[in-house]
Short mmCIF file of C-alpha atoms in Angstrom, two decimals:
data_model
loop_
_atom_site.label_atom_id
_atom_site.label_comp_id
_atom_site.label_asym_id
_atom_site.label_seq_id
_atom_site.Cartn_x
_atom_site.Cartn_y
_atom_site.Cartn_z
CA UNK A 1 0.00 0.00 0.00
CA UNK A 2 1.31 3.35 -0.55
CA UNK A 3 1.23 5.22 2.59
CA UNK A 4 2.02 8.81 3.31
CA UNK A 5 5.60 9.89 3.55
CA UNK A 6 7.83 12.80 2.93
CA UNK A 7 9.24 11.07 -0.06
CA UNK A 8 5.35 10.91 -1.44
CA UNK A 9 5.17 14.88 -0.72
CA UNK A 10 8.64 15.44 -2.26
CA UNK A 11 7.20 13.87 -5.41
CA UNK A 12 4.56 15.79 -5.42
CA UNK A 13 6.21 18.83 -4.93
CA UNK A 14 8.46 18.53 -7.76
CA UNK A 15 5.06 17.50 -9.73
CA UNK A 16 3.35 20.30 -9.16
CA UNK A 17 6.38 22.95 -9.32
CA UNK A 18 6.74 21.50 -13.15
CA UNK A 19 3.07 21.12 -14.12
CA UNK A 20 1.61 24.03 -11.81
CA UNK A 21 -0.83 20.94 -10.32
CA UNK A 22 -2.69 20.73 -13.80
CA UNK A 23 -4.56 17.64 -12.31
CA UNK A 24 -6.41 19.85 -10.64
CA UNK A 25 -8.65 22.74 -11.47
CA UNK A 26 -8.43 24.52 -8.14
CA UNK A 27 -4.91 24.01 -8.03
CA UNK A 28 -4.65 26.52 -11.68
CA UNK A 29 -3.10 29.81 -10.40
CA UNK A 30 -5.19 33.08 -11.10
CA UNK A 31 -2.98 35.45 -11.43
CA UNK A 32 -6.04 37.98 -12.02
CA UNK A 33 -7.86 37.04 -8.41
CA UNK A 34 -6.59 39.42 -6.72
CA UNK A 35 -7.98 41.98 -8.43
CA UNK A 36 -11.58 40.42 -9.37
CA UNK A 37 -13.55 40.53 -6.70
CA UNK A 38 -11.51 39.05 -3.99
CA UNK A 39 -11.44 40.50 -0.51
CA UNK A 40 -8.21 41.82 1.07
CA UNK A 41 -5.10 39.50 2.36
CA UNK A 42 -7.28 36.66 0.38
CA UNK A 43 -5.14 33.44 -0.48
CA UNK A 44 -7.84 31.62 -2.56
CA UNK A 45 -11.00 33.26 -4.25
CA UNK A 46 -13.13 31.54 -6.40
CA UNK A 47 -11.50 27.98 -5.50
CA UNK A 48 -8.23 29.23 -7.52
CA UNK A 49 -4.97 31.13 -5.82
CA UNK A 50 -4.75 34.88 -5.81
CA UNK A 51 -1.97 36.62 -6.70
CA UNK A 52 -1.00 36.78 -2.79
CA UNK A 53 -2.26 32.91 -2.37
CA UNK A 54 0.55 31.89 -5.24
CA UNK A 55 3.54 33.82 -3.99
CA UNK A 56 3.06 31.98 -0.78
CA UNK A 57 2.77 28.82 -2.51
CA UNK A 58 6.00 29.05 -4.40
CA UNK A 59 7.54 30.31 -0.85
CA UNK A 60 6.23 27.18 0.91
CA UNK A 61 7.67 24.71 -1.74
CA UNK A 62 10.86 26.46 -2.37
CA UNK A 63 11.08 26.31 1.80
CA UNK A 64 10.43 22.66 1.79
CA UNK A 65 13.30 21.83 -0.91
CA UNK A 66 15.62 23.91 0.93
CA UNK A 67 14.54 21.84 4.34
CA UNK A 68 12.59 24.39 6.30
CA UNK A 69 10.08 22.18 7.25
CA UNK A 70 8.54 24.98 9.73
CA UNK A 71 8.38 27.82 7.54
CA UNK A 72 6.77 25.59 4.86
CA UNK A 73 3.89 24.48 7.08
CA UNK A 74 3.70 27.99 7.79
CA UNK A 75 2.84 29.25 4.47
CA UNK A 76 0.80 25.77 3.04
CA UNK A 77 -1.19 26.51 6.22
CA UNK A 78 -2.64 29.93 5.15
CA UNK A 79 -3.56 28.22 2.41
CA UNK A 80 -5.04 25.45 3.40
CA UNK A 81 -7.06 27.43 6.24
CA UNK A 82 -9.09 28.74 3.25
CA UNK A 83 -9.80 25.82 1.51
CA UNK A 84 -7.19 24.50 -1.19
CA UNK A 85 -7.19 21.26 -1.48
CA UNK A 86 -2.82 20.65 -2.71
CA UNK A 87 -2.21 22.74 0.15
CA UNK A 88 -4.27 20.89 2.43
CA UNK A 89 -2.67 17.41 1.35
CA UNK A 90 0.69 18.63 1.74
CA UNK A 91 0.03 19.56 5.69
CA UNK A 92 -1.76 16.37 6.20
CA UNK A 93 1.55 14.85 4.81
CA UNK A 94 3.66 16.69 6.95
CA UNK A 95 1.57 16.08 9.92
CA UNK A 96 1.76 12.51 9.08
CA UNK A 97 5.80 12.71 8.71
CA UNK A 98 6.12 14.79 12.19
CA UNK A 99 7.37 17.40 10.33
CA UNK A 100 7.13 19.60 12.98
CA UNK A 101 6.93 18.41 15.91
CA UNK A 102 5.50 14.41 16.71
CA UNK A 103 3.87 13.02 13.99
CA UNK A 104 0.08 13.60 14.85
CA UNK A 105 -2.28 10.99 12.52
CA UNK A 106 -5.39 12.71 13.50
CA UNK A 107 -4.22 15.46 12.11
CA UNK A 108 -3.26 13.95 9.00
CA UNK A 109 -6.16 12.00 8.54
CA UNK A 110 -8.51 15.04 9.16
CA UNK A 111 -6.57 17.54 6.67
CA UNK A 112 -6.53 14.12 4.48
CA UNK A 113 -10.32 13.97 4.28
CA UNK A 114 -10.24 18.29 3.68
CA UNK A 115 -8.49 18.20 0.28
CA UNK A 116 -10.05 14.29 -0.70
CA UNK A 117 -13.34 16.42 -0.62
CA UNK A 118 -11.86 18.80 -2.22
CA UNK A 119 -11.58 16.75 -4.99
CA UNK A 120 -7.54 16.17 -5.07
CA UNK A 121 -6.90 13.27 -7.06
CA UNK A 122 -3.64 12.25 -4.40
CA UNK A 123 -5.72 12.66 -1.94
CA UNK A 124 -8.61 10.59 -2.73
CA UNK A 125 -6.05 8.16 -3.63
CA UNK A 126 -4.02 7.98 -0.36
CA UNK A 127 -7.51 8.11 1.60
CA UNK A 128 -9.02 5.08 -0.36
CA UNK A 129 -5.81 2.99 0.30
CA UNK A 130 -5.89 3.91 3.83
CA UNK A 131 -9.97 2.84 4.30
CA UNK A 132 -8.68 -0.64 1.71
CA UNK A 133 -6.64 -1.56 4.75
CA UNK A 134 -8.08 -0.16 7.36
CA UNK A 135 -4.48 1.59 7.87
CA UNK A 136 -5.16 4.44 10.74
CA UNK A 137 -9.03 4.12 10.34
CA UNK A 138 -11.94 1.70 10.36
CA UNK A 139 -11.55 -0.89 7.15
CA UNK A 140 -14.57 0.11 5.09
CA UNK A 141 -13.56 -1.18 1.18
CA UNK A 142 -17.02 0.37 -0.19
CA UNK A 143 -15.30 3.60 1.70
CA UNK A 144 -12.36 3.28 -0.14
CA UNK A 145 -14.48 2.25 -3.29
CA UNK A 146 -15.74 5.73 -3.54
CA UNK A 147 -12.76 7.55 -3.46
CA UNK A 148 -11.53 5.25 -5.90
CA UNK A 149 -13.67 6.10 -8.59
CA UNK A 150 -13.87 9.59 -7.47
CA UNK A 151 -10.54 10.23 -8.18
CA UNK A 152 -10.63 7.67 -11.36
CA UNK A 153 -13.53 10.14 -12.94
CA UNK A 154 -10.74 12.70 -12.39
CA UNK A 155 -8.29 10.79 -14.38
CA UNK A 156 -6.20 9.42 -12.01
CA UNK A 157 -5.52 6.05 -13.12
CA UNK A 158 -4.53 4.35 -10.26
CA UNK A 159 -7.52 5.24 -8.98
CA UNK A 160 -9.86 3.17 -11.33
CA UNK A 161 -7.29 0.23 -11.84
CA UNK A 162 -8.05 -0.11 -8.04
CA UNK A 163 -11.56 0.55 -8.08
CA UNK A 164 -10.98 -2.37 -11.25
CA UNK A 165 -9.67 -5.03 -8.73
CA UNK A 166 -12.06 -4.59 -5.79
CA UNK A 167 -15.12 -5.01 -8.56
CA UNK A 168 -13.65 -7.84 -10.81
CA UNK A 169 -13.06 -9.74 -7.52
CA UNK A 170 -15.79 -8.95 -5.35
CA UNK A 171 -12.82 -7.47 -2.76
CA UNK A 172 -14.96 -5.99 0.31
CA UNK A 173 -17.42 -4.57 -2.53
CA UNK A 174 -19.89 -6.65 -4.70
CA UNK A 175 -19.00 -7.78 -7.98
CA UNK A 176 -19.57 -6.01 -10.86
CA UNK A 177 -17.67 -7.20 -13.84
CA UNK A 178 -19.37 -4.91 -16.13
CA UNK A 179 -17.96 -1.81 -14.25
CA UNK A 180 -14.71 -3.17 -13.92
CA UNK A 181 -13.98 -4.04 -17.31
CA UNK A 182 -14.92 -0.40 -18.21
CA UNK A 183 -12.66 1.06 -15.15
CA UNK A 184 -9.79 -1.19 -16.15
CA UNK A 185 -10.30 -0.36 -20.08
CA UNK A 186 -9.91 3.59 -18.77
CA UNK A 187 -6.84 3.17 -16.92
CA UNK A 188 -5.48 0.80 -19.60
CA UNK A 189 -5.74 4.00 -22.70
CA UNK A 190 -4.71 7.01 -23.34
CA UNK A 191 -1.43 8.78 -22.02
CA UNK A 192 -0.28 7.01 -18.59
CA UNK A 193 -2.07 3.71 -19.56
CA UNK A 194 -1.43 1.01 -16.68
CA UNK A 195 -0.34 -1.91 -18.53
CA UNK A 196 -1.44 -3.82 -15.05
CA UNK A 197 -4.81 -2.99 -15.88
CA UNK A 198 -4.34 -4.16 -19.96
CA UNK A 199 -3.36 -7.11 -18.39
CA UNK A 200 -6.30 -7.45 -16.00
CA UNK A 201 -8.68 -6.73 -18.48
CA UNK A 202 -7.22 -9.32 -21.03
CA UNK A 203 -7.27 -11.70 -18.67
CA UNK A 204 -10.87 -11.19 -17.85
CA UNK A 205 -11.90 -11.42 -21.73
CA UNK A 206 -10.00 -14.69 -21.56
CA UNK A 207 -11.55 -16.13 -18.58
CA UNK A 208 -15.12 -15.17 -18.36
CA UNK A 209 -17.57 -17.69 -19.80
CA UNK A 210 -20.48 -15.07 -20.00
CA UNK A 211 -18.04 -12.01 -21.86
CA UNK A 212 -15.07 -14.39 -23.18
CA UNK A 213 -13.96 -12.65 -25.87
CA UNK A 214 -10.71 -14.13 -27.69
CA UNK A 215 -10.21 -10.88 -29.71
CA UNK A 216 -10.68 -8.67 -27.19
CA UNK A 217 -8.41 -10.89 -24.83
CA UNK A 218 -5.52 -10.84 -27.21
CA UNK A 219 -5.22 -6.97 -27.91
CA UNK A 220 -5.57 -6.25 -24.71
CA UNK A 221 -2.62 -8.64 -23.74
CA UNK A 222 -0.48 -7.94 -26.72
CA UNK A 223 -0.34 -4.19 -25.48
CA UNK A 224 0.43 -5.56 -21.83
CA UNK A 225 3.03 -8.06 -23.03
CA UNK A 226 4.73 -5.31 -25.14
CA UNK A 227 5.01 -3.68 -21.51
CA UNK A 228 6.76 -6.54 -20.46
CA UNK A 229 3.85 -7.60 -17.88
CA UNK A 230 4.81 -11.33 -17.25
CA UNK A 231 1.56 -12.21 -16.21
CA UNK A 232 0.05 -11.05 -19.29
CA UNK A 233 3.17 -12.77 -21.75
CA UNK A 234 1.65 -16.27 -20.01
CA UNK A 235 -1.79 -15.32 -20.90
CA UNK A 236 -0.47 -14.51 -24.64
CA UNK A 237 1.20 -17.64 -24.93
CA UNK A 238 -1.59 -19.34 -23.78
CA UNK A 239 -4.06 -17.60 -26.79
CA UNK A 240 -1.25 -19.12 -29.06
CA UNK A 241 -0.62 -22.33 -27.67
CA UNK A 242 -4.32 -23.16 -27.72
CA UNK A 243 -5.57 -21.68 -30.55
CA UNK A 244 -7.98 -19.24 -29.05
CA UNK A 245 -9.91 -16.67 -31.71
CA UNK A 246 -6.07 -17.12 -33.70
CA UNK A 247 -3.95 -19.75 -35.33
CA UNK A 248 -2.12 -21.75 -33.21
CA UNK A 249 1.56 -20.87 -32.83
CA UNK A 250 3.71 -23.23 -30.59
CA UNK A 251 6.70 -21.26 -31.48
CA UNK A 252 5.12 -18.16 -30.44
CA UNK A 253 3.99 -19.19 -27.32
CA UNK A 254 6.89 -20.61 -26.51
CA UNK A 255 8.66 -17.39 -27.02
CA UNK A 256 6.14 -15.58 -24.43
CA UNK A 257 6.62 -18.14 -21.55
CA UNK A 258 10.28 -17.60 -22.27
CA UNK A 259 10.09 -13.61 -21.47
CA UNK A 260 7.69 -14.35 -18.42
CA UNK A 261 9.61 -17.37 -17.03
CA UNK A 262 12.76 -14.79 -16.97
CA UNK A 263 11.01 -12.80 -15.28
CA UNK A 264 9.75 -15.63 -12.57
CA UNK A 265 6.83 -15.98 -13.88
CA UNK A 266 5.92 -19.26 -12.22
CA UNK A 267 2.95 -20.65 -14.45
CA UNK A 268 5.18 -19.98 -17.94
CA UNK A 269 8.07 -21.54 -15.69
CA UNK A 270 6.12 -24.14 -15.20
CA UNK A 271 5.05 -24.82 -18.87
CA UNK A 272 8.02 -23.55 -20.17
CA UNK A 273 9.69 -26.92 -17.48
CA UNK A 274 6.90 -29.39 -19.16
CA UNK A 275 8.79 -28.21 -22.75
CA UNK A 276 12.16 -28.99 -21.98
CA UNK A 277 10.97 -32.43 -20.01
CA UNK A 278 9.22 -33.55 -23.20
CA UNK A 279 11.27 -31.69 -25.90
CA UNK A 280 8.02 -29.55 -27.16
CA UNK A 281 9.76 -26.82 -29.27
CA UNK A 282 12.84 -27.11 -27.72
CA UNK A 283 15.85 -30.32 -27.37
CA UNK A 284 14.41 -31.91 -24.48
CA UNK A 285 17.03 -31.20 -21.07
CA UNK A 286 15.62 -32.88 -17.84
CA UNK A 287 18.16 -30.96 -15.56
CA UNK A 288 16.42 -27.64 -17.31
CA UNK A 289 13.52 -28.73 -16.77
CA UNK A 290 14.23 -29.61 -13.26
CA UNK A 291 15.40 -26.35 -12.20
CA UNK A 292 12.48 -24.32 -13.89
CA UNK A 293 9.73 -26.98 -11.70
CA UNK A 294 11.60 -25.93 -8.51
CA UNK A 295 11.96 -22.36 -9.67
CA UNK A 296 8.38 -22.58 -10.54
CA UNK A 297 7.58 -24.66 -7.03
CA UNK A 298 9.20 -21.88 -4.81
CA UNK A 299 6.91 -19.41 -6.71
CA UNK A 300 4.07 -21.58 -5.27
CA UNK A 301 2.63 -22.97 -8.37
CA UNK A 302 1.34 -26.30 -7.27
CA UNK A 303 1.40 -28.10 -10.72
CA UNK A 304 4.87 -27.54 -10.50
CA UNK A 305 5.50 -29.07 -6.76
CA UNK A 306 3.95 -32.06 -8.64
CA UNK A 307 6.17 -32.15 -11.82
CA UNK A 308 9.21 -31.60 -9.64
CA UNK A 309 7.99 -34.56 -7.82
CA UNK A 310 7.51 -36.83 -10.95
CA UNK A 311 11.20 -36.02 -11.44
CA UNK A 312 12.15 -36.64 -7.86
CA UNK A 313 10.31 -39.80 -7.47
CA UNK A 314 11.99 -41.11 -10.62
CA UNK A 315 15.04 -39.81 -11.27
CA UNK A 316 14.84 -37.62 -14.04
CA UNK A 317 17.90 -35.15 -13.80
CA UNK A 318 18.83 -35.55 -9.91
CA UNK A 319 18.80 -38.35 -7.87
CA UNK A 320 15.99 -40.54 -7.46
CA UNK A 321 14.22 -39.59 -3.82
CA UNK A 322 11.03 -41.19 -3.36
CA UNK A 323 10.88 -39.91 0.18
CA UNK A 324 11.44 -36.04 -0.37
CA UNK A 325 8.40 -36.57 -3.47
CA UNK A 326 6.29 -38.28 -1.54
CA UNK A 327 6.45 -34.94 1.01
CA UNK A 328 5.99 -32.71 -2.35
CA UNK A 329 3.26 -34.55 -3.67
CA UNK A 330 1.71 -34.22 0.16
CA UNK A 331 2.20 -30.26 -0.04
CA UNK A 332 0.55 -30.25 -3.26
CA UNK A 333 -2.22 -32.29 -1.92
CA UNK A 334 -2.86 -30.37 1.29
CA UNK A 335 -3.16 -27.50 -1.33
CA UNK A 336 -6.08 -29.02 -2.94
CA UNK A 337 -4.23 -29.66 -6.11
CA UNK A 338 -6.55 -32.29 -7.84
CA UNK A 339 -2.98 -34.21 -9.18
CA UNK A 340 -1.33 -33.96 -6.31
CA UNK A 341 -3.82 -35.62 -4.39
CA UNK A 342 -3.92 -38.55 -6.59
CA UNK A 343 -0.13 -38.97 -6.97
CA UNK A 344 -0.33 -39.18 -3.28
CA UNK A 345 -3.48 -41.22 -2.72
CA UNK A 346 -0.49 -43.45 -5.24
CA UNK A 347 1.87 -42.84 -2.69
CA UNK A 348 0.00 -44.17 0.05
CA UNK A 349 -1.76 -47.07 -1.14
CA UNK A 350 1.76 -48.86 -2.49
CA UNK A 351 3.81 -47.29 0.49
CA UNK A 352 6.24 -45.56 -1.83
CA UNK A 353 8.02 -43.03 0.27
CA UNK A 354 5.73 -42.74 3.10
CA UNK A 355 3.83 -44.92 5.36
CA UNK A 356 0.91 -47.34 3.45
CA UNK A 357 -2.28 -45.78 4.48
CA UNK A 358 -5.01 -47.31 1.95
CA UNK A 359 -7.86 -45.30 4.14
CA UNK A 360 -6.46 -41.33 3.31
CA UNK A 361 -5.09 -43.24 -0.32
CA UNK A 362 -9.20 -43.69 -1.07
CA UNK A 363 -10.26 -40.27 0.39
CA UNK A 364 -7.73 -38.77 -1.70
CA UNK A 365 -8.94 -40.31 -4.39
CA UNK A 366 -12.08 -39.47 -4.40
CA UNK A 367 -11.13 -35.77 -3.78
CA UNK A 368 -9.47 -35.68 -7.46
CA UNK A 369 -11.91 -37.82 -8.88
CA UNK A 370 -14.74 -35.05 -7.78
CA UNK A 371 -12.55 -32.61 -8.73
CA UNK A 372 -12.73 -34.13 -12.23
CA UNK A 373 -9.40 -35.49 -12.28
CA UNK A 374 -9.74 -39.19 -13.21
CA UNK A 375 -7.06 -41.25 -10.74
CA UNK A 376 -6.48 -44.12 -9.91
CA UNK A 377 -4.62 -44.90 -7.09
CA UNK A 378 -4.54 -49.04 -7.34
CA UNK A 379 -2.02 -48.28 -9.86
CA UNK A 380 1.33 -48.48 -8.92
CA UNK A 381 2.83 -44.46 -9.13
CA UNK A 382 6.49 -45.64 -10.79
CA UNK A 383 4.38 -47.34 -13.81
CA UNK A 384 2.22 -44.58 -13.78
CA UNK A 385 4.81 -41.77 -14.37
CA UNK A 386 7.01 -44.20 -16.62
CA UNK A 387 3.41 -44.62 -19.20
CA UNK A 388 2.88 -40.55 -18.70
CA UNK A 389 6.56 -39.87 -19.94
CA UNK A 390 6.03 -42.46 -22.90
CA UNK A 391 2.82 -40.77 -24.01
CA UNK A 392 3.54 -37.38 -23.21
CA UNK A 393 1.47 -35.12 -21.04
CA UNK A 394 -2.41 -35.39 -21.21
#
């Protein structure tokens, strides 16, 4: 989570020194305020800065660079008093950073809230990520869900990429795909574009049964894969692999889970370890394919804690260890993967590596089979995996 801190205010001070806080429409200096209408020793009239209102702006910045914290709270202050919203972040930053004296949250939080209803785009952001986690106030995700897309409608992208998640995923909120797609498709365009959220929103195309969309999926990955997103370079590879809404290219593919798995990608790892085991595109190299399954397993994808297990068990580039894949094939099936319960429901019924028990080998085995992962575990594992590698993978 991105939390307030006096490097976050330094940004923004350099931010708005070079753009004069164009994000924001009160934050536009009016040089002519001063003079239209504006009563005396006025710092902000009309929502923008008055001639007066600016000077002390600049003063208050150029203080902070120099590292008089005091004299820039002094000036932001002023301005903040009378309603600007920058100003009023920047004191709840410095409020938060103890600044001046102890850092004092309520403070923050309460000058915080001031320039997130004052329609700041930072703010709304910080104050949404705060209510996500419940970081120095009460959790409330619908909370944060509004200052999301408050700030989103104001163009601030991380804003609706967040507001994107929490929909797609039902995150504290209820699920609305519909709005997500159209949040994730905003912060995925234009100058700025997120390639997180290209990725998110190709995956969803890819995945959802009701709005799969093949076409869709792919541009929306190809632009996140050109942005080197390693998720979305799996996701690519798997449009090509498969076929899906394109011709099938293996040698495509292949290339994508190559740029996510050196990235740790652990899914292309994975797949990318299943090529070199079986020579798919590539000379087949068990000891390659070895090292991407425990690369892959230490990333925590399960199918390859079973893979690295086959290899284990048998022997296949390191030294055969029915023991130590026995315990891999147990990790994978306390994680619910349907595989790794039936290699070990295997496992236990001949005794290979652990301790024969034919009771947990049968509940295993239904678990995969109602998990729609045919097994069988009357037959012996060492067979089984020596018919898999003659076949090839199902």
């Amino acid at each position: 989570m991105n939390t307030l801190t006096s490097r976050c205010a330094s940004g923004l001070i350099a931010l708005v020194l070079l753009s004069a806080c164009a994000t924001q429409e009160s934050g536009t200096a009016d040089a002519a305020a001063g003079g239209s209408g504006a009563a005396p020793g006025s710092l902000v009239a009309n929502g923008k800065l008055t001639t007066e209102g600016e000077a002390r702006r600049e003063r208050a910045f150029k203080a902070y660079q120099a590292g008089n914290k005091a004299l820039a709270y002094s000036e932001w202050l002023g301005i903040a008093e009378q309603g600007y919203a920058e100003s009023q972040f920047n004191i709840s930053v410095m409020e938060s950073d103890g600044d001046t004296g102890a850092p004092n949250t309520t403070k923050a939080l309460a000058w915080l809230h001031k320039a997130a209803d004052g329609n700041y785009p930072e703010a709304q952001f910080q104050l949404a990520q705060r209510y996500n986690k419940g970081d120095g106030v009460t959790k409330d995700v619908p909370k944060a869900l509004v200052y999301w897309r408050k700030c989103a409608l104001l163009g601030e992208k991380r804003c609706g990429f967040n507001a994107g998640v929490a929909l797609a995923g039902g995150l504290g909120v209820a699920r609305d795909e519909a709005a997500a797609r159209t949040l994730f498709a905003e912060a995925g365009s234009g100058t700025g574009a997120l390639v997180a959220a290209q990725s998110e929103l190709g995956k969803m195309y890819l995945q959802d049964n009701k709005e799969r969309d093949f076409v869709k999926a792919r541009q929306w990955l190809e632009q996140a894969a050109a942005g080197n997103d390693a998720e979305a370079q799996y996701n690519l590879a798997l449009i090509y692999s498969n076929g899906y809404g394109v011709k099938a290219d293996k040698r495509k593919a292949l290339a994508l889970y190559q740029r996510a798995a050196r990235q740790g990608e652990p899914m292309s790892l994975n797949n990318l370890g299943a090529a070199y085991r079986f020579g798919e595109g590539v000379p087949k190299d068990q000891k390659k394919a070895l090292a991407m399954f425990k690369q892959a397993h230490d990333g925590g994808n399960m199918q390859a804690t079973v893979n690295l297990a086959d290899m284990t068990f048998k022997g296949w580039g390191v030294r055969a260890n029915k023991t130590a894949a026995a315990d891999l094939y147990k990790l994978a099936a306390d994680a619910g993967h349907p595989a790794g319960r039936c290699r070990y429901a295997q496992a236990l019924r001949h005794g290979d590596g652990v301790t024969r028990n034919p009771g947990q080998a049968s509940r295993l085995q239904e678990a995969a089979n109602n998990a729609n992962a045919p097994c069988d575990s009357d037959a012996p594992l060492g067979e089984y995996l020596v018919n898999r590698r003659v076949k090839g993978r199902p």
